[in-house]
Amino acid sequence: MRVLLTGGAGFMGSAVARQLLEEGHAVTVLDALTYAGSRAHLSGVNVDFVEGDVCDASRVAARVAAVDLVVHMAAETHVERSLQDAAPFVRTNVEGARVVLDACRHASVRLIHVSTDEVFGAAAPDVAFQEEDPHAPGNPYAVTKSAAEGLIRVWERCYGYSASIVRCVNNYGARQHEEKAVAGWVRRAVLGHPLNVHGAGGAVRDWLHVEDFARGMGRVVAYNGPRKVFHLAAQCHRTNLEMATRIAELSGGAAVRCVEDRPGQDARYALDDAATRVDIGWQPQVSLDDGLRRLIVEARLR
Ligand SMILES: NC(=O)c1ccc[n+]([C@@H]2O[C@H](COP(=O)([O-])OP(=O)(O)OC[C@H]3O[C@@H](n4cnc5c(N)ncnc54)[C@H](O)[C@@H]3O)[C@@H](O)[C@H]2O)c1
């Protein structure tokens, strides 16, 4: 298949580009190369690269017309940045999603939109959100991702154009920006600096290795059944304190310290991905310790 992958120069997009190429697809990456994206993330990877903004409707339409499938991953992604200035998040994550959605609708091209567990807000300790549960986003980033999903649902109702949505949990792995928790902790650990966790470190996240996410995306691309919303989770729930402590242990014993909590911190995220796993025949393969060890080795080599 000919695939247009937006955000393919970012952390997860560059893993998905590799996976889709391995599966025999021809991949065009459309990416604005913000601070989070880099051509180096695609070094040695045989994609057609187009530098461009997903809010640029004519450029997006021209590229969409030339493919069979669009995987939309371009986004502003860092929650702390969204708390400081939500404007780029609303622009890229809502208007950019609308531009991509309309281009796919007009060209009758299939769209897979990548979203997040954060659209549901905090999950109670015994809850894992189902595909059709209502949204309750708790920070500016999350509300823009929820809004994009809202556009998809309303476009289906009003225009009969139906896109797929993939929601996933916290990813970690190679090429992640060091502003994100795990990449930042690993970097600090190998430098022998203390690892900072917000508040008491009790926030729970579900940790998925990015290569497992990319394999899941490959399965979603290949899927041609009736499911429209997919959950890719790890069922590997750890508090931030547990995660930072494990990284410190695996890397030789850096200190872990609690710092001021950030506003809008959700206590726990959780997705029920049982139905998706059955439908697409997927499950994660990389254990947390293996994934973290690989990152620590890579960070030591840099
Ligand atoms: N990282 C996670 O743990 C996680 C979890 C759930 C969902 N997601 C979603 O997965 C997707 C990828 O996340 P990531 O962590 O790889 O993000 P990232 O920040 O590493 O990469 C985002 C990419 O999008 C590009 N981009 C940003 N604005 C753009 C614009 N206006 N036009 C074109 N390109 C633009 C950037 O240059 C970058 O290459 C996002 O949609 C995100 O919401 C991420």
GROMACS .gro file of C-alpha atoms and ligand atoms in nm:
model
  346
    1MET     CA    1   0.000   0.000   0.000
    2ARG     CA    2   0.104   0.364  -0.048
    3VAL     CA    3   0.089   0.523   0.299
    4LEU     CA    4   0.110   0.890   0.398
    5LEU     CA    5   0.244   0.905   0.755
    6THR     CA    6   0.215   1.243   0.927
    7GLY     CA    7   0.453   1.306   1.217
    8GLY     CA    8   0.682   1.032   1.089
    9ALA     CA    9   0.996   1.220   1.197
   10GLY     CA   10   0.885   1.206   1.562
   11PHE     CA   11   0.944   0.940   1.826
   12MET     CA   12   0.658   0.699   1.754
   13GLY     CA   13   0.612   0.797   1.390
   14SER     CA   14   0.970   0.701   1.306
   15ALA     CA   15   0.911   0.355   1.460
   16VAL     CA   16   0.588   0.317   1.262
   17ALA     CA   17   0.768   0.420   0.940
   18ARG     CA   18   1.020   0.138   0.994
   19GLN     CA   19   0.745  -0.114   1.067
   20LEU     CA   20   0.538  -0.022   0.759
   21LEU     CA   21   0.844  -0.043   0.533
   22GLU     CA   22   0.930  -0.385   0.679
   23GLU     CA   23   0.577  -0.495   0.590
   24GLY     CA   24   0.625  -0.389   0.229
   25HIS     CA   25   0.439  -0.058   0.219
   26ALA     CA   26   0.565   0.252   0.038
   27VAL     CA   27   0.580   0.533   0.293
   28THR     CA   28   0.569   0.910   0.247
   29VAL     CA   29   0.637   1.106   0.565
   30LEU     CA   30   0.483   1.452   0.601
   31ASP     CA   31   0.636   1.633   0.897
   32ALA     CA   32   0.692   1.999   0.992
   33LEU     CA   33   1.014   1.915   1.181
   34THR     CA   34   0.923   2.102   1.497
   35TYR     CA   35   1.161   2.080   1.796
   36ALA     CA   36   1.026   1.723   1.844
   37GLY     CA   37   1.090   1.596   1.491
   38SER     CA   38   1.420   1.522   1.322
   39ARG     CA   39   1.537   1.388   0.986
   40ALA     CA   40   1.795   1.193   1.187
   41HIS     CA   41   1.511   0.983   1.332
   42LEU     CA   42   1.466   0.846   0.979
   43SER     CA   43   1.832   0.806   0.896
   44GLY     CA   44   1.883   0.498   0.676
   45VAL     CA   45   1.507   0.457   0.639
   46ASN     CA   46   1.377   0.448   0.283
   47VAL     CA   47   1.083   0.690   0.299
   48ASP     CA   48   0.983   0.974   0.071
   49PHE     CA   49   1.019   1.274   0.304
   50VAL     CA   50   0.809   1.591   0.265
   51GLU     CA   51   0.866   1.880   0.502
   52GLY     CA   52   0.528   2.040   0.561
   53ASP     CA   53   0.258   2.142   0.804
   54VAL     CA   54  -0.059   1.938   0.852
   55CYS     CA   55  -0.251   2.266   0.872
   56ASP     CA   56  -0.151   2.346   0.511
   57ALA     CA   57  -0.470   2.224   0.340
   58SER     CA   58  -0.354   2.233  -0.022
   59ARG     CA   59  -0.026   2.054   0.051
   60VAL     CA   60  -0.205   1.789   0.259
   61ALA     CA   61  -0.474   1.739  -0.008
   62ALA     CA   62  -0.211   1.691  -0.281
   63ARG     CA   63  -0.029   1.427  -0.078
   64VAL     CA   64  -0.347   1.248   0.033
   65ALA     CA   65  -0.462   1.219  -0.329
   66ALA     CA   66  -0.150   1.014  -0.408
   67VAL     CA   67  -0.192   0.739  -0.144
   68ASP     CA   68  -0.420   0.452  -0.036
   69LEU     CA   69  -0.401   0.520   0.339
   70VAL     CA   70  -0.317   0.804   0.576
   71VAL     CA   71  -0.179   0.737   0.925
   72HIS     CA   72  -0.210   1.064   1.116
   73MET     CA   73   0.037   1.094   1.402
   74ALA     CA   74   0.158   1.457   1.376
   75ALA     CA   75   0.081   1.640   1.698
   76GLU     CA   76   0.209   1.860   1.974
   77THR     CA   77   0.257   1.599   2.245
   78HIS     CA   78   0.414   1.729   2.566
   79VAL     CA   79   0.158   1.790   2.844
   80GLU     CA   80   0.381   2.035   3.034
   81ARG     CA   81   0.423   2.252   2.723
   82SER     CA   82   0.046   2.249   2.673
   83LEU     CA   83   0.004   2.389   3.024
   84GLN     CA   84   0.238   2.678   2.938
   85ASP     CA   85   0.085   2.758   2.597
   86ALA     CA   86  -0.207   2.566   2.451
   87ALA     CA   87  -0.211   2.758   2.119
   88PRO     CA   88   0.014   2.528   1.912
   89PHE     CA   89  -0.173   2.228   2.053
   90VAL     CA   90  -0.512   2.361   1.941
   91ARG     CA   91  -0.369   2.453   1.602
   92THR     CA   92  -0.192   2.126   1.519
   93ASN     CA   93  -0.397   1.873   1.716
   94VAL     CA   94  -0.743   2.011   1.629
   95GLU     CA   95  -0.714   2.218   1.309
   96GLY     CA   96  -0.442   1.991   1.168
   97ALA     CA   97  -0.659   1.687   1.241
   98ARG     CA   98  -0.953   1.860   1.069
   99VAL     CA   99  -0.742   1.935   0.761
  100VAL     CA  100  -0.624   1.573   0.736
  101LEU     CA  101  -0.977   1.442   0.796
  102ASP     CA  102  -1.130   1.663   0.526
  103ALA     CA  103  -0.856   1.576   0.277
  104CYS     CA  104  -0.919   1.204   0.335
  105ARG     CA  105  -1.295   1.250   0.312
  106HIS     CA  106  -1.277   1.443  -0.017
  107ALA     CA  107  -1.034   1.192  -0.169
  108SER     CA  108  -1.216   0.885  -0.021
  109VAL     CA  109  -0.888   0.769   0.130
  110ARG     CA  110  -0.880   0.556   0.447
  111LEU     CA  111  -0.759   0.738   0.759
  112ILE     CA  112  -0.613   0.595   1.080
  113HIS     CA  113  -0.592   0.867   1.344
  114VAL     CA  114  -0.361   0.809   1.642
  115SER     CA  115  -0.500   0.924   1.976
  116THR     CA  116  -0.429   0.867   2.344
  117ASP     CA  117  -0.558   0.711   2.666
  118GLU     CA  118  -0.552   1.067   2.806
  119VAL     CA  119  -0.884   1.151   2.634
  120PHE     CA  120  -1.064   0.959   2.913
  121GLY     CA  121  -0.894   1.143   3.198
  122ALA     CA  122  -0.812   0.965   3.522
  123ALA     CA  123  -0.920   0.602   3.565
  124ALA     CA  124  -1.027   0.474   3.909
  125PRO     CA  125  -0.800   0.196   4.042
  126ASP     CA  126  -1.022  -0.090   3.920
  127VAL     CA  127  -1.126   0.069   3.587
  128ALA     CA  128  -0.986   0.026   3.234
  129PHE     CA  129  -1.163   0.238   2.975
  130GLN     CA  130  -1.358   0.073   2.694
  131GLU     CA  131  -1.356   0.199   2.337
  132GLU     CA  132  -1.692   0.379   2.361
  133ASP     CA  133  -1.659   0.528   2.712
  134PRO     CA  134  -1.716   0.905   2.741
  135HIS     CA  135  -1.418   1.141   2.741
  136ALA     CA  136  -1.314   1.355   3.040
  137PRO     CA  137  -0.976   1.505   2.942
  138GLY     CA  138  -0.784   1.664   3.226
  139ASN     CA  139  -0.516   1.882   3.062
  140PRO     CA  140  -0.483   2.104   2.752
  141TYR     CA  141  -0.302   1.839   2.544
  142ALA     CA  142  -0.566   1.577   2.626
  143VAL     CA  143  -0.859   1.804   2.540
  144THR     CA  144  -0.713   1.878   2.196
  145LYS     CA  145  -0.677   1.503   2.128
  146SER     CA  146  -1.035   1.451   2.246
  147ALA     CA  147  -1.154   1.732   2.019
  148ALA     CA  148  -0.989   1.565   1.718
  149GLU     CA  149  -1.176   1.244   1.799
  150GLY     CA  150  -1.494   1.450   1.827
  151LEU     CA  151  -1.440   1.581   1.474
  152ILE     CA  152  -1.403   1.225   1.346
  153ARG     CA  153  -1.728   1.114   1.509
  154VAL     CA  154  -1.927   1.414   1.388
  155TRP     CA  155  -1.782   1.390   1.036
  156GLU     CA  156  -1.907   1.030   1.025
  157ARG     CA  157  -2.254   1.136   1.137
  158CYS     CA  158  -2.281   1.438   0.907
  159TYR     CA  159  -2.082   1.329   0.600
  160GLY     CA  160  -2.080   0.949   0.628
  161TYR     CA  161  -1.698   0.942   0.618
  162SER     CA  162  -1.566   0.692   0.869
  163ALA     CA  163  -1.207   0.707   1.000
  164SER     CA  164  -1.038   0.467   1.242
  165ILE     CA  165  -0.899   0.575   1.579
  166VAL     CA  166  -0.606   0.408   1.758
  167ARG     CA  167  -0.564   0.501   2.123
  168CYS     CA  168  -0.248   0.399   2.298
  169VAL     CA  169  -0.085   0.425   2.638
  170ASN     CA  170   0.250   0.582   2.734
  171ASN     CA  171   0.521   0.471   2.492
  172TYR     CA  172   0.892   0.455   2.567
  173GLY     CA  173   1.191   0.352   2.354
  174ALA     CA  174   1.455   0.480   2.114
  175ARG     CA  175   1.443   0.833   1.969
  176GLN     CA  176   1.211   0.975   2.236
  177HIS     CA  177   1.264   1.342   2.325
  178GLU     CA  178   1.430   1.382   2.664
  179GLU     CA  179   1.152   1.613   2.784
  180LYS     CA  180   0.942   1.295   2.821
  181ALA     CA  181   0.961   1.105   3.151
  182VAL     CA  182   1.142   0.781   3.065
  183ALA     CA  183   1.388   0.929   2.815
  184GLY     CA  184   1.470   1.208   3.062
  185TRP     CA  185   1.514   0.967   3.353
  186VAL     CA  186   1.741   0.737   3.151
  187ARG     CA  187   1.956   1.030   3.041
  188ARG     CA  188   1.990   1.160   3.395
  189ALA     CA  189   2.058   0.813   3.532
  190VAL     CA  190   2.350   0.747   3.295
  191LEU     CA  191   2.491   1.091   3.379
  192GLY     CA  192   2.462   1.009   3.751
  193HIS     CA  193   2.211   1.290   3.813
  194PRO     CA  194   1.907   1.246   4.041
  195LEU     CA  195   1.579   1.141   3.876
  196ASN     CA  196   1.292   1.384   3.948
  197VAL     CA  197   0.936   1.255   3.991
  198HIS     CA  198   0.634   1.485   4.023
  199GLY     CA  199   0.456   1.501   4.359
  200ALA     CA  200   0.486   1.180   4.557
  201GLY     CA  201   0.536   0.985   4.233
  202GLY     CA  202   0.208   0.799   4.277
  203ALA     CA  203   0.062   0.867   3.927
  204VAL     CA  204   0.012   0.535   3.746
  205ARG     CA  205   0.088   0.493   3.375
  206ASP     CA  206   0.078   0.188   3.147
  207TRP     CA  207   0.416   0.150   2.966
  208LEU     CA  208   0.430   0.018   2.608
  209HIS     CA  209   0.755  -0.026   2.416
  210VAL     CA  210   0.741   0.177   2.095
  211GLU     CA  211   0.834  -0.126   1.882
  212ASP     CA  212   0.530  -0.309   2.020
  213PHE     CA  213   0.317  -0.006   1.938
  214ALA     CA  214   0.458  -0.003   1.583
  215ARG     CA  215   0.382  -0.375   1.539
  216GLY     CA  216   0.028  -0.305   1.660
  217MET     CA  217  -0.004  -0.027   1.405
  218GLY     CA  218   0.108  -0.269   1.135
  219ARG     CA  219  -0.179  -0.500   1.239
  220VAL     CA  220  -0.430  -0.217   1.237
  221VAL     CA  221  -0.317  -0.118   0.887
  222ALA     CA  222  -0.365  -0.479   0.769
  223TYR     CA  223  -0.702  -0.518   0.944
  224ASN     CA  224  -1.013  -0.500   0.726
  225GLY     CA  225  -1.296  -0.595   0.965
  226PRO     CA  226  -1.569  -0.380   1.121
  227ARG     CA  227  -1.375  -0.243   1.426
  228LYS     CA  228  -1.320   0.134   1.407
  229VAL     CA  229  -1.162   0.211   1.746
  230PHE     CA  230  -0.849   0.024   1.858
  231HIS     CA  231  -0.680   0.020   2.198
  232LEU     CA  232  -0.308  -0.062   2.213
  233ALA     CA  233  -0.202  -0.105   2.575
  234ALA     CA  234   0.074  -0.290   2.757
  235GLN     CA  235  -0.107  -0.384   3.082
  236CYS     CA  236   0.224  -0.293   3.246
  237HIS     CA  237   0.107  -0.042   3.505
  238ARG     CA  238   0.368   0.128   3.720
  239THR     CA  239   0.369   0.440   3.936
  240ASN     CA  240   0.612   0.709   3.826
  241LEU     CA  241   0.809   0.642   4.142
  242GLU     CA  242   0.833   0.270   4.059
  243MET     CA  243   0.942   0.348   3.703
  244ALA     CA  244   1.210   0.599   3.805
  245THR     CA  245   1.334   0.364   4.079
  246ARG     CA  246   1.363   0.072   3.834
  247ILE     CA  247   1.560   0.288   3.587
  248ALA     CA  248   1.788   0.396   3.871
  249GLU     CA  249   1.841   0.032   3.976
  250LEU     CA  250   1.909  -0.094   3.621
  251SER     CA  251   2.155   0.187   3.553
  252GLY     CA  252   2.360   0.150   3.867
  253GLY     CA  253   2.184   0.337   4.143
  254ALA     CA  254   2.112   0.704   4.067
  255ALA     CA  255   1.908   0.886   4.333
  256VAL     CA  256   1.532   0.943   4.289
  257ARG     CA  257   1.374   1.257   4.438
  258CYS     CA  258   1.023   1.398   4.451
  259VAL     CA  259   0.969   1.750   4.315
  260GLU     CA  260   0.666   1.980   4.294
  261ASP     CA  261   0.363   1.817   4.130
  262ARG     CA  262   0.237   1.960   3.802
  263PRO     CA  263  -0.118   2.096   3.765
  264GLY     CA  264  -0.374   1.868   3.602
  265GLN     CA  265  -0.180   1.550   3.684
  266ASP     CA  266  -0.417   1.254   3.635
  267ALA     CA  267  -0.378   0.981   3.897
  268ARG     CA  268  -0.401   0.685   3.659
  269TYR     CA  269  -0.455   0.603   3.290
  270ALA     CA  270  -0.581   0.265   3.176
  271LEU     CA  271  -0.720   0.117   2.854
  272ASP     CA  272  -0.901  -0.214   2.812
  273ASP     CA  273  -0.739  -0.354   2.496
  274ALA     CA  274  -0.868  -0.713   2.518
  275ALA     CA  275  -1.104  -0.685   2.220
  276THR     CA  276  -0.845  -0.513   1.999
  277ARG     CA  277  -0.587  -0.781   2.079
  278VAL     CA  278  -0.826  -1.054   1.963
  279ASP     CA  279  -0.938  -0.870   1.650
  280ILE     CA  280  -0.593  -0.777   1.521
  281GLY     CA  281  -0.396  -1.073   1.666
  282TRP     CA  282  -0.146  -0.864   1.860
  283GLN     CA  283   0.017  -0.851   2.199
  284PRO     CA  284   0.327  -0.674   2.331
  285GLN     CA  285   0.653  -0.868   2.315
  286VAL     CA  286   0.911  -0.645   2.486
  287SER     CA  287   0.930  -0.679   2.866
  288LEU     CA  288   0.973  -0.360   3.066
  289ASP     CA  289   1.317  -0.455   3.197
  290ASP     CA  290   1.442  -0.550   2.849
  291GLY     CA  291   1.311  -0.226   2.700
  292LEU     CA  292   1.467  -0.017   2.976
  293ARG     CA  293   1.800  -0.202   2.961
  294ARG     CA  294   1.822  -0.138   2.586
  295LEU     CA  295   1.759   0.233   2.642
  296ILE     CA  296   2.024   0.254   2.911
  297VAL     CA  297   2.282   0.083   2.685
  298GLU     CA  298   2.195   0.321   2.398
  299ALA     CA  299   2.215   0.626   2.626
  300ARG     CA  300   2.561   0.518   2.749
  301LEU     CA  301   2.681   0.496   2.387
  302ARG     CA  302   2.570   0.853   2.303
  303LIG     N1  303   0.433   0.943   2.327
  303LIG     C1  304   0.332   0.877   2.382
  303LIG     O1  305   0.352   0.807   2.481
  303LIG     C2  306   0.193   0.885   2.322
  303LIG     C3  307   0.089   0.821   2.389
  303LIG     C4  308  -0.038   0.823   2.332
  303LIG     C5  309  -0.058   0.884   2.210
  303LIG     N2  310   0.044   0.949   2.148
  303LIG     C6  311   0.017   1.012   2.018
  303LIG     O2  312   0.105   0.953   1.923
  303LIG     C7  313   0.142   1.049   1.823
  303LIG     C8  314   0.293   1.055   1.814
  303LIG     O3  315   0.346   1.091   1.941
  303LIG     P1  316   0.504   1.107   1.962
  303LIG     O4  317   0.531   1.088   2.106
  303LIG     O5  318   0.577   1.030   1.862
  303LIG     O6  319   0.520   1.263   1.929
  303LIG     P2  320   0.652   1.349   1.900
  303LIG     O7  321   0.631   1.478   1.972
  303LIG     O8  322   0.776   1.271   1.928
  303LIG     O9  323   0.646   1.373   1.741
  303LIG     C9  324   0.548   1.452   1.682
  303LIG    C10  325   0.588   1.474   1.538
  303LIG    O10  326   0.487   1.556   1.476
  303LIG    C11  327   0.551   1.659   1.402
  303LIG     N3  328   0.461   1.775   1.396
  303LIG    C12  329   0.422   1.853   1.499
  303LIG     N4  330   0.341   1.951   1.455
  303LIG    C13  331   0.327   1.932   1.320
  303LIG    C14  332   0.255   1.998   1.218
  303LIG     N5  333   0.179   2.108   1.244
  303LIG     N6  334   0.261   1.950   1.092
  303LIG    C15  335   0.337   1.840   1.063
  303LIG     N7  336   0.410   1.776   1.157
  303LIG    C16  337   0.404   1.820   1.283
  303LIG    C17  338   0.679   1.688   1.477
  303LIG    O11  339   0.777   1.751   1.395
  303LIG    C18  340   0.720   1.548   1.521
  303LIG    O12  341   0.800   1.485   1.423
  303LIG    C19  342   0.076   1.180   1.863
  303LIG    O13  343  -0.044   1.195   1.790
  303LIG    C20  344   0.046   1.161   2.011
  303LIG    O14  345  -0.066   1.239   2.051
  303LIG    C21  346   0.169   0.951   2.202
   0.00000   0.00000   0.00000
